[in-house]
Short mmCIF file of N, CA and C in Angstrom, two decimals:
data_model
loop_
_atom_site.label_atom_id
_atom_site.label_comp_id
_atom_site.label_asym_id
_atom_site.label_seq_id
_atom_site.Cartn_x
_atom_site.Cartn_y
_atom_site.Cartn_z
N MET A 84 15.98 -12.91 6.88
CA MET A 84 15.18 -11.74 7.20
C MET A 84 14.00 -12.17 8.05
N ASP A 85 13.89 -11.62 9.23
CA ASP A 85 12.79 -11.94 10.13
C ASP A 85 11.83 -10.76 10.14
N CYS A 86 10.79 -10.85 9.30
CA CYS A 86 9.83 -9.78 9.14
C CYS A 86 8.53 -10.15 9.85
N THR A 87 8.01 -9.23 10.62
CA THR A 87 6.76 -9.44 11.36
C THR A 87 5.70 -8.50 10.81
N ILE A 88 4.49 -9.02 10.62
CA ILE A 88 3.35 -8.21 10.20
C ILE A 88 2.43 -8.09 11.40
N ARG A 89 2.02 -6.87 11.73
CA ARG A 89 1.14 -6.65 12.87
C ARG A 89 0.24 -5.46 12.60
N PRO A 90 -0.87 -5.35 13.36
CA PRO A 90 -1.72 -4.17 13.22
C PRO A 90 -0.94 -2.91 13.61
N ALA A 91 -1.20 -1.84 12.89
CA ALA A 91 -0.54 -0.57 13.19
C ALA A 91 -1.14 0.05 14.44
N LEU A 92 -0.31 0.75 15.17
CA LEU A 92 -0.72 1.51 16.35
C LEU A 92 -0.58 2.99 16.04
N ALA A 93 -1.30 3.82 16.78
CA ALA A 93 -1.21 5.27 16.57
C ALA A 93 0.24 5.74 16.68
N ASP A 94 1.01 5.10 17.57
CA ASP A 94 2.42 5.49 17.76
C ASP A 94 3.29 5.17 16.55
N ASP A 95 2.78 4.35 15.62
CA ASP A 95 3.53 4.01 14.40
C ASP A 95 3.40 5.07 13.31
N ALA A 96 2.53 6.05 13.51
CA ALA A 96 2.21 7.00 12.43
C ALA A 96 3.44 7.67 11.83
N ALA A 97 4.35 8.14 12.65
CA ALA A 97 5.54 8.83 12.12
C ALA A 97 6.40 7.87 11.31
N ASP A 98 6.57 6.65 11.78
CA ASP A 98 7.38 5.66 11.06
C ASP A 98 6.71 5.25 9.75
N ILE A 99 5.39 5.08 9.77
CA ILE A 99 4.66 4.74 8.55
C ILE A 99 4.80 5.87 7.54
N SER A 100 4.61 7.10 8.00
CA SER A 100 4.75 8.25 7.13
C SER A 100 6.14 8.29 6.50
N ALA A 101 7.16 8.04 7.29
CA ALA A 101 8.53 8.07 6.77
C ALA A 101 8.74 7.02 5.69
N VAL A 102 8.21 5.81 5.88
CA VAL A 102 8.34 4.75 4.88
C VAL A 102 7.64 5.17 3.59
N ILE A 103 6.41 5.67 3.71
CA ILE A 103 5.65 6.08 2.53
C ILE A 103 6.36 7.20 1.77
N LEU A 104 6.81 8.21 2.49
CA LEU A 104 7.47 9.34 1.83
C LEU A 104 8.77 8.92 1.15
N ARG A 105 9.53 8.04 1.78
CA ARG A 105 10.76 7.53 1.14
C ARG A 105 10.43 6.76 -0.12
N ALA A 106 9.42 5.89 -0.05
CA ALA A 106 9.05 5.09 -1.23
C ALA A 106 8.57 6.00 -2.36
N LEU A 107 7.78 7.00 -2.02
CA LEU A 107 7.32 7.93 -3.06
C LEU A 107 8.50 8.64 -3.72
N ARG A 108 9.41 9.16 -2.90
CA ARG A 108 10.53 9.95 -3.42
C ARG A 108 11.57 9.11 -4.16
N GLU A 109 11.81 7.88 -3.67
CA GLU A 109 12.89 7.08 -4.24
C GLU A 109 12.43 6.05 -5.26
N THR A 110 11.23 5.53 -5.11
CA THR A 110 10.76 4.48 -6.01
C THR A 110 9.74 5.00 -7.01
N ASN A 111 8.68 5.62 -6.52
CA ASN A 111 7.62 6.10 -7.42
C ASN A 111 8.09 7.26 -8.30
N ALA A 112 9.09 7.98 -7.86
CA ALA A 112 9.57 9.13 -8.63
C ALA A 112 10.11 8.71 -10.00
N LYS A 113 10.38 7.42 -10.18
CA LYS A 113 10.83 6.93 -11.49
C LYS A 113 9.69 7.00 -12.51
N ASP A 114 8.45 6.97 -12.04
CA ASP A 114 7.29 6.91 -12.92
C ASP A 114 6.40 8.14 -12.89
N TYR A 115 6.64 9.05 -11.96
CA TYR A 115 5.78 10.21 -11.79
C TYR A 115 6.60 11.49 -11.73
N THR A 116 5.97 12.58 -12.11
CA THR A 116 6.66 13.88 -12.06
C THR A 116 6.82 14.34 -10.61
N ASP A 117 7.72 15.30 -10.40
CA ASP A 117 7.92 15.88 -9.07
C ASP A 117 6.62 16.48 -8.54
N GLU A 118 5.84 17.09 -9.42
CA GLU A 118 4.58 17.73 -9.00
C GLU A 118 3.59 16.68 -8.47
N ILE A 119 3.49 15.56 -9.15
CA ILE A 119 2.58 14.49 -8.69
C ILE A 119 3.05 13.93 -7.36
N ILE A 120 4.35 13.67 -7.24
CA ILE A 120 4.90 13.13 -5.98
C ILE A 120 4.62 14.11 -4.84
N ALA A 121 4.85 15.39 -5.05
CA ALA A 121 4.61 16.39 -4.01
C ALA A 121 3.13 16.41 -3.61
N ARG A 122 2.24 16.28 -4.57
CA ARG A 122 0.81 16.29 -4.27
C ARG A 122 0.42 15.05 -3.45
N VAL A 123 0.93 13.89 -3.84
CA VAL A 123 0.61 12.65 -3.12
C VAL A 123 1.19 12.70 -1.71
N GLU A 124 2.40 13.24 -1.57
CA GLU A 124 3.04 13.32 -0.25
C GLU A 124 2.18 14.06 0.77
N GLN A 125 1.43 15.03 0.32
CA GLN A 125 0.61 15.83 1.24
C GLN A 125 -0.41 14.97 1.99
N SER A 126 -0.77 13.83 1.43
CA SER A 126 -1.76 12.95 2.06
C SER A 126 -1.15 12.00 3.08
N PHE A 127 0.17 12.01 3.24
CA PHE A 127 0.79 10.99 4.07
C PHE A 127 1.74 11.53 5.14
N GLY A 128 1.48 12.71 5.65
CA GLY A 128 2.22 13.21 6.80
C GLY A 128 1.82 12.43 8.05
N ARG A 129 2.54 12.62 9.13
CA ARG A 129 2.29 11.88 10.37
C ARG A 129 0.84 11.99 10.85
N ASP A 130 0.32 13.19 10.89
CA ASP A 130 -1.05 13.37 11.38
C ASP A 130 -2.08 12.73 10.46
N ALA A 131 -1.85 12.82 9.15
CA ALA A 131 -2.76 12.19 8.19
C ALA A 131 -2.74 10.67 8.34
N VAL A 132 -1.56 10.11 8.55
CA VAL A 132 -1.44 8.66 8.74
C VAL A 132 -2.11 8.25 10.05
N ARG A 133 -1.92 9.03 11.09
CA ARG A 133 -2.57 8.73 12.37
C ARG A 133 -4.09 8.68 12.18
N ALA A 134 -4.64 9.59 11.41
CA ALA A 134 -6.09 9.60 11.14
C ALA A 134 -6.50 8.36 10.34
N LEU A 135 -5.68 7.97 9.37
CA LEU A 135 -5.99 6.77 8.58
C LEU A 135 -6.04 5.52 9.45
N ILE A 136 -5.16 5.45 10.44
CA ILE A 136 -5.12 4.28 11.33
C ILE A 136 -6.45 4.12 12.06
N THR A 137 -7.14 5.22 12.32
CA THR A 137 -8.43 5.13 13.01
C THR A 137 -9.58 4.78 12.07
N LYS A 138 -9.37 4.95 10.75
CA LYS A 138 -10.45 4.74 9.78
C LYS A 138 -10.33 3.44 8.99
N ARG A 139 -9.15 2.91 8.88
CA ARG A 139 -8.89 1.72 8.05
C ARG A 139 -8.26 0.63 8.92
N THR A 140 -8.17 -0.55 8.35
CA THR A 140 -7.40 -1.62 8.97
C THR A 140 -5.99 -1.50 8.40
N VAL A 141 -5.07 -1.05 9.24
CA VAL A 141 -3.71 -0.76 8.79
C VAL A 141 -2.73 -1.74 9.43
N PHE A 142 -1.83 -2.24 8.61
CA PHE A 142 -0.78 -3.15 9.09
C PHE A 142 0.58 -2.53 8.84
N VAL A 143 1.54 -2.95 9.65
CA VAL A 143 2.93 -2.60 9.41
C VAL A 143 3.75 -3.87 9.34
N ALA A 144 4.80 -3.77 8.55
CA ALA A 144 5.83 -4.82 8.51
C ALA A 144 7.01 -4.25 9.27
N SER A 145 7.59 -5.08 10.15
CA SER A 145 8.75 -4.60 10.89
C SER A 145 9.86 -5.63 10.86
N ILE A 146 11.07 -5.12 10.85
CA ILE A 146 12.27 -5.94 10.93
C ILE A 146 13.09 -5.37 12.08
N GLY A 147 13.40 -6.22 13.04
CA GLY A 147 14.18 -5.76 14.18
C GLY A 147 13.53 -4.60 14.91
N GLY A 148 12.21 -4.57 14.93
CA GLY A 148 11.48 -3.52 15.63
C GLY A 148 11.29 -2.24 14.83
N SER A 149 11.88 -2.15 13.64
CA SER A 149 11.74 -0.96 12.80
C SER A 149 10.67 -1.18 11.74
N VAL A 150 9.80 -0.21 11.56
CA VAL A 150 8.76 -0.29 10.54
C VAL A 150 9.41 -0.14 9.16
N VAL A 151 9.17 -1.13 8.29
CA VAL A 151 9.76 -1.11 6.95
C VAL A 151 8.70 -1.19 5.85
N GLY A 152 7.42 -1.33 6.25
CA GLY A 152 6.37 -1.40 5.24
C GLY A 152 5.02 -1.22 5.87
N THR A 153 4.03 -0.97 5.02
CA THR A 153 2.66 -0.78 5.49
C THR A 153 1.69 -1.16 4.39
N ALA A 154 0.48 -1.51 4.79
CA ALA A 154 -0.63 -1.76 3.86
C ALA A 154 -1.90 -1.60 4.65
N SER A 155 -2.99 -1.23 3.95
CA SER A 155 -4.26 -1.06 4.66
C SER A 155 -5.41 -1.58 3.82
N LEU A 156 -6.50 -1.86 4.53
CA LEU A 156 -7.73 -2.32 3.91
C LEU A 156 -8.83 -1.35 4.30
N ASP A 157 -9.50 -0.81 3.30
CA ASP A 157 -10.57 0.17 3.48
C ASP A 157 -11.81 -0.42 2.81
N GLY A 158 -12.62 -1.15 3.59
CA GLY A 158 -13.72 -1.90 2.99
C GLY A 158 -13.13 -3.03 2.17
N SER A 159 -13.38 -3.03 0.86
CA SER A 159 -12.79 -4.05 -0.01
C SER A 159 -11.66 -3.48 -0.86
N VAL A 160 -11.19 -2.30 -0.50
CA VAL A 160 -10.14 -1.62 -1.27
C VAL A 160 -8.81 -1.67 -0.51
N VAL A 161 -7.79 -2.17 -1.20
CA VAL A 161 -6.43 -2.21 -0.65
C VAL A 161 -5.82 -0.83 -0.90
N ARG A 162 -5.24 -0.26 0.16
CA ARG A 162 -4.66 1.09 0.02
C ARG A 162 -3.30 1.15 0.71
N THR A 163 -2.57 2.17 0.36
CA THR A 163 -1.29 2.53 0.99
C THR A 163 -0.37 1.34 1.23
N VAL A 164 -0.07 0.60 0.17
CA VAL A 164 0.91 -0.49 0.26
C VAL A 164 2.26 0.11 -0.14
N PHE A 165 3.14 0.22 0.84
CA PHE A 165 4.46 0.79 0.60
C PHE A 165 5.50 0.00 1.39
N VAL A 166 6.66 -0.18 0.79
CA VAL A 166 7.80 -0.83 1.45
C VAL A 166 9.00 0.09 1.30
N ALA A 167 9.77 0.22 2.37
CA ALA A 167 10.96 1.07 2.33
C ALA A 167 11.86 0.65 1.18
N PRO A 168 12.40 1.60 0.43
CA PRO A 168 13.20 1.28 -0.74
C PRO A 168 14.37 0.34 -0.48
N ASP A 169 15.01 0.45 0.67
CA ASP A 169 16.19 -0.39 0.93
C ASP A 169 15.85 -1.85 1.22
N VAL A 170 14.57 -2.18 1.40
CA VAL A 170 14.20 -3.58 1.64
C VAL A 170 13.14 -4.07 0.63
N GLN A 171 12.97 -3.33 -0.46
CA GLN A 171 12.03 -3.77 -1.49
C GLN A 171 12.57 -5.02 -2.19
N ALA A 172 11.65 -5.79 -2.77
CA ALA A 172 11.97 -7.01 -3.53
C ALA A 172 12.49 -8.13 -2.61
N ARG A 173 12.08 -8.10 -1.34
CA ARG A 173 12.47 -9.17 -0.41
C ARG A 173 11.25 -9.91 0.14
N GLY A 174 10.09 -9.70 -0.47
CA GLY A 174 8.90 -10.42 -0.05
C GLY A 174 8.05 -9.72 1.00
N ILE A 175 8.43 -8.53 1.40
CA ILE A 175 7.70 -7.82 2.45
C ILE A 175 6.32 -7.39 1.95
N GLY A 176 6.25 -6.87 0.74
CA GLY A 176 4.97 -6.50 0.16
C GLY A 176 4.04 -7.70 0.03
N ARG A 177 4.60 -8.83 -0.34
CA ARG A 177 3.82 -10.07 -0.47
C ARG A 177 3.27 -10.49 0.90
N LEU A 178 4.08 -10.37 1.95
CA LEU A 178 3.62 -10.71 3.30
C LEU A 178 2.49 -9.77 3.75
N LEU A 179 2.64 -8.49 3.47
CA LEU A 179 1.59 -7.53 3.81
C LEU A 179 0.30 -7.86 3.07
N MET A 180 0.41 -8.17 1.79
CA MET A 180 -0.78 -8.49 0.99
C MET A 180 -1.43 -9.80 1.45
N ALA A 181 -0.63 -10.75 1.90
CA ALA A 181 -1.20 -12.00 2.42
C ALA A 181 -2.04 -11.72 3.66
N GLU A 182 -1.58 -10.80 4.51
CA GLU A 182 -2.35 -10.44 5.70
C GLU A 182 -3.63 -9.69 5.32
N ILE A 183 -3.54 -8.80 4.36
CA ILE A 183 -4.73 -8.10 3.86
C ILE A 183 -5.75 -9.11 3.33
N GLU A 184 -5.28 -10.07 2.55
CA GLU A 184 -6.19 -11.08 1.99
C GLU A 184 -6.79 -11.96 3.08
N ARG A 185 -6.02 -12.29 4.10
CA ARG A 185 -6.54 -13.09 5.19
C ARG A 185 -7.69 -12.37 5.89
N ILE A 186 -7.48 -11.10 6.17
CA ILE A 186 -8.53 -10.30 6.82
C ILE A 186 -9.74 -10.17 5.90
N ALA A 187 -9.51 -9.95 4.62
CA ALA A 187 -10.62 -9.82 3.67
C ALA A 187 -11.47 -11.09 3.64
N ARG A 188 -10.81 -12.24 3.65
CA ARG A 188 -11.55 -13.51 3.67
C ARG A 188 -12.37 -13.64 4.96
N GLU A 189 -11.76 -13.27 6.09
CA GLU A 189 -12.50 -13.31 7.37
C GLU A 189 -13.75 -12.44 7.31
N ARG A 190 -13.68 -11.36 6.55
CA ARG A 190 -14.81 -10.43 6.43
C ARG A 190 -15.73 -10.79 5.26
N ASN A 191 -15.49 -11.95 4.65
CA ASN A 191 -16.29 -12.43 3.51
C ASN A 191 -16.28 -11.46 2.34
N ILE A 192 -15.14 -10.85 2.11
CA ILE A 192 -14.97 -9.98 0.94
C ILE A 192 -14.60 -10.88 -0.23
N ALA A 193 -15.39 -10.82 -1.30
CA ALA A 193 -15.19 -11.71 -2.44
C ALA A 193 -14.17 -11.18 -3.44
N VAL A 194 -14.09 -9.85 -3.58
CA VAL A 194 -13.20 -9.24 -4.57
C VAL A 194 -12.47 -8.08 -3.92
N LEU A 195 -11.15 -8.08 -4.06
CA LEU A 195 -10.34 -6.95 -3.60
C LEU A 195 -10.05 -6.04 -4.79
N THR A 196 -10.09 -4.75 -4.54
CA THR A 196 -9.75 -3.75 -5.54
C THR A 196 -8.55 -2.98 -5.02
N VAL A 197 -7.65 -2.63 -5.93
CA VAL A 197 -6.51 -1.81 -5.55
C VAL A 197 -6.28 -0.74 -6.61
N PRO A 198 -6.25 0.53 -6.19
CA PRO A 198 -5.85 1.59 -7.11
C PRO A 198 -4.32 1.62 -7.14
N SER A 199 -3.76 1.03 -8.17
CA SER A 199 -2.31 0.85 -8.24
C SER A 199 -1.61 2.01 -8.93
N SER A 200 -0.47 2.36 -8.38
CA SER A 200 0.40 3.28 -9.09
C SER A 200 0.97 2.55 -10.30
N VAL A 201 1.48 3.30 -11.25
CA VAL A 201 2.17 2.70 -12.38
C VAL A 201 3.32 1.85 -11.86
N THR A 202 4.00 2.35 -10.85
CA THR A 202 5.17 1.68 -10.28
C THR A 202 4.82 0.28 -9.75
N ALA A 203 3.66 0.13 -9.13
CA ALA A 203 3.31 -1.14 -8.46
C ALA A 203 2.47 -2.09 -9.31
N GLU A 204 2.11 -1.69 -10.53
CA GLU A 204 1.23 -2.53 -11.34
C GLU A 204 1.76 -3.95 -11.51
N THR A 205 3.04 -4.10 -11.80
CA THR A 205 3.63 -5.44 -11.99
C THR A 205 3.57 -6.25 -10.71
N PHE A 206 3.81 -5.61 -9.57
CA PHE A 206 3.73 -6.30 -8.27
C PHE A 206 2.34 -6.90 -8.07
N TYR A 207 1.31 -6.09 -8.26
CA TYR A 207 -0.05 -6.60 -8.06
C TYR A 207 -0.41 -7.67 -9.10
N ALA A 208 0.04 -7.51 -10.31
CA ALA A 208 -0.23 -8.51 -11.35
C ALA A 208 0.36 -9.87 -10.96
N ARG A 209 1.54 -9.86 -10.36
CA ARG A 209 2.15 -11.12 -9.91
C ARG A 209 1.34 -11.77 -8.80
N LEU A 210 0.54 -10.98 -8.08
CA LEU A 210 -0.31 -11.51 -7.01
C LEU A 210 -1.69 -11.92 -7.52
N GLY A 211 -1.88 -11.84 -8.83
CA GLY A 211 -3.14 -12.27 -9.42
C GLY A 211 -4.16 -11.18 -9.67
N PHE A 212 -3.80 -9.92 -9.45
CA PHE A 212 -4.70 -8.82 -9.74
C PHE A 212 -4.70 -8.54 -11.24
N LYS A 213 -5.86 -8.17 -11.75
CA LYS A 213 -6.02 -7.85 -13.17
C LYS A 213 -6.43 -6.38 -13.31
N ALA A 214 -5.85 -5.70 -14.26
CA ALA A 214 -6.21 -4.30 -14.52
C ALA A 214 -7.62 -4.27 -15.11
N VAL A 215 -8.48 -3.40 -14.55
CA VAL A 215 -9.84 -3.28 -15.07
C VAL A 215 -10.11 -1.92 -15.72
N ARG A 216 -9.37 -0.89 -15.31
CA ARG A 216 -9.52 0.42 -15.96
C ARG A 216 -8.43 1.37 -15.43
N ASP A 217 -8.24 2.44 -16.18
CA ASP A 217 -7.34 3.50 -15.74
C ASP A 217 -8.17 4.61 -15.11
N SER A 218 -7.58 5.29 -14.16
CA SER A 218 -8.22 6.42 -13.51
C SER A 218 -7.20 7.56 -13.50
N TYR A 219 -7.68 8.79 -13.66
CA TYR A 219 -6.77 9.93 -13.68
C TYR A 219 -7.20 10.97 -12.66
N HIS A 220 -6.23 11.49 -11.95
CA HIS A 220 -6.41 12.64 -11.06
C HIS A 220 -5.48 13.70 -11.63
N GLY A 221 -6.02 14.55 -12.48
CA GLY A 221 -5.15 15.47 -13.22
C GLY A 221 -4.28 14.64 -14.15
N ASP A 222 -2.97 14.80 -14.03
CA ASP A 222 -2.06 14.03 -14.88
C ASP A 222 -1.54 12.76 -14.20
N GLU A 223 -2.07 12.43 -13.04
CA GLU A 223 -1.64 11.23 -12.32
C GLU A 223 -2.49 10.04 -12.75
N ARG A 224 -1.85 9.03 -13.32
CA ARG A 224 -2.53 7.82 -13.76
C ARG A 224 -2.49 6.77 -12.66
N THR A 225 -3.64 6.20 -12.39
CA THR A 225 -3.78 5.09 -11.46
C THR A 225 -4.45 3.95 -12.21
N ILE A 226 -3.98 2.74 -11.98
CA ILE A 226 -4.56 1.56 -12.61
C ILE A 226 -5.45 0.88 -11.58
N ILE A 227 -6.74 0.76 -11.85
CA ILE A 227 -7.65 0.09 -10.95
C ILE A 227 -7.55 -1.40 -11.27
N MET A 228 -7.19 -2.18 -10.25
CA MET A 228 -6.98 -3.62 -10.43
C MET A 228 -7.88 -4.38 -9.46
N GLU A 229 -8.26 -5.58 -9.85
CA GLU A 229 -9.12 -6.40 -9.00
C GLU A 229 -8.62 -7.84 -8.96
N ARG A 230 -8.98 -8.50 -7.86
CA ARG A 230 -8.66 -9.92 -7.71
C ARG A 230 -9.77 -10.57 -6.92
N ALA A 231 -10.35 -11.62 -7.48
CA ALA A 231 -11.35 -12.40 -6.76
C ALA A 231 -10.60 -13.28 -5.75
N LEU A 232 -11.15 -13.36 -4.55
CA LEU A 232 -10.55 -14.20 -3.51
C LEU A 232 -11.24 -15.54 -3.51
N ASP A 233 -10.47 -16.58 -3.36
CA ASP A 233 -11.08 -17.90 -3.21
C ASP A 233 -11.60 -18.03 -1.79
N ALA A 234 -12.36 -19.04 -1.55
CA ALA A 234 -13.01 -19.20 -0.24
C ALA A 234 -12.11 -19.84 0.83
N SER A 235 -10.88 -20.18 0.47
CA SER A 235 -10.01 -20.88 1.43
C SER A 235 -9.50 -19.98 2.52
#
């Protein structure tokens, strides 16, 4: 698998949106109700993603020129880490997170925070993140996780 991580471009918005929506519907739906998934989906349409690209540091993972994953850094908060369901568990999320951490170190960020879905909690824990508290938006549970970055 030849996966490339690069900064997202405005032209990637539709592809990023498609990856996020597929992951929500196919992967996160195992842990969340249809109502929660529908509510979260509203935040990740093409135009919303295009706006996020201008506000955050957004990366995409691509294989053969196709966008298969995304992750972003918003200050010291990791956001919108999603990998297309058909290529999950192949190290793409880990590659995206390595790039996020590299940028965070360049910016002298000492601690990364991630509001994790229930679905992704184990993934982040394997990367050294620790759960610090639960957060609720209505009936949607999010696990706030943190990881101190070393100086290397």
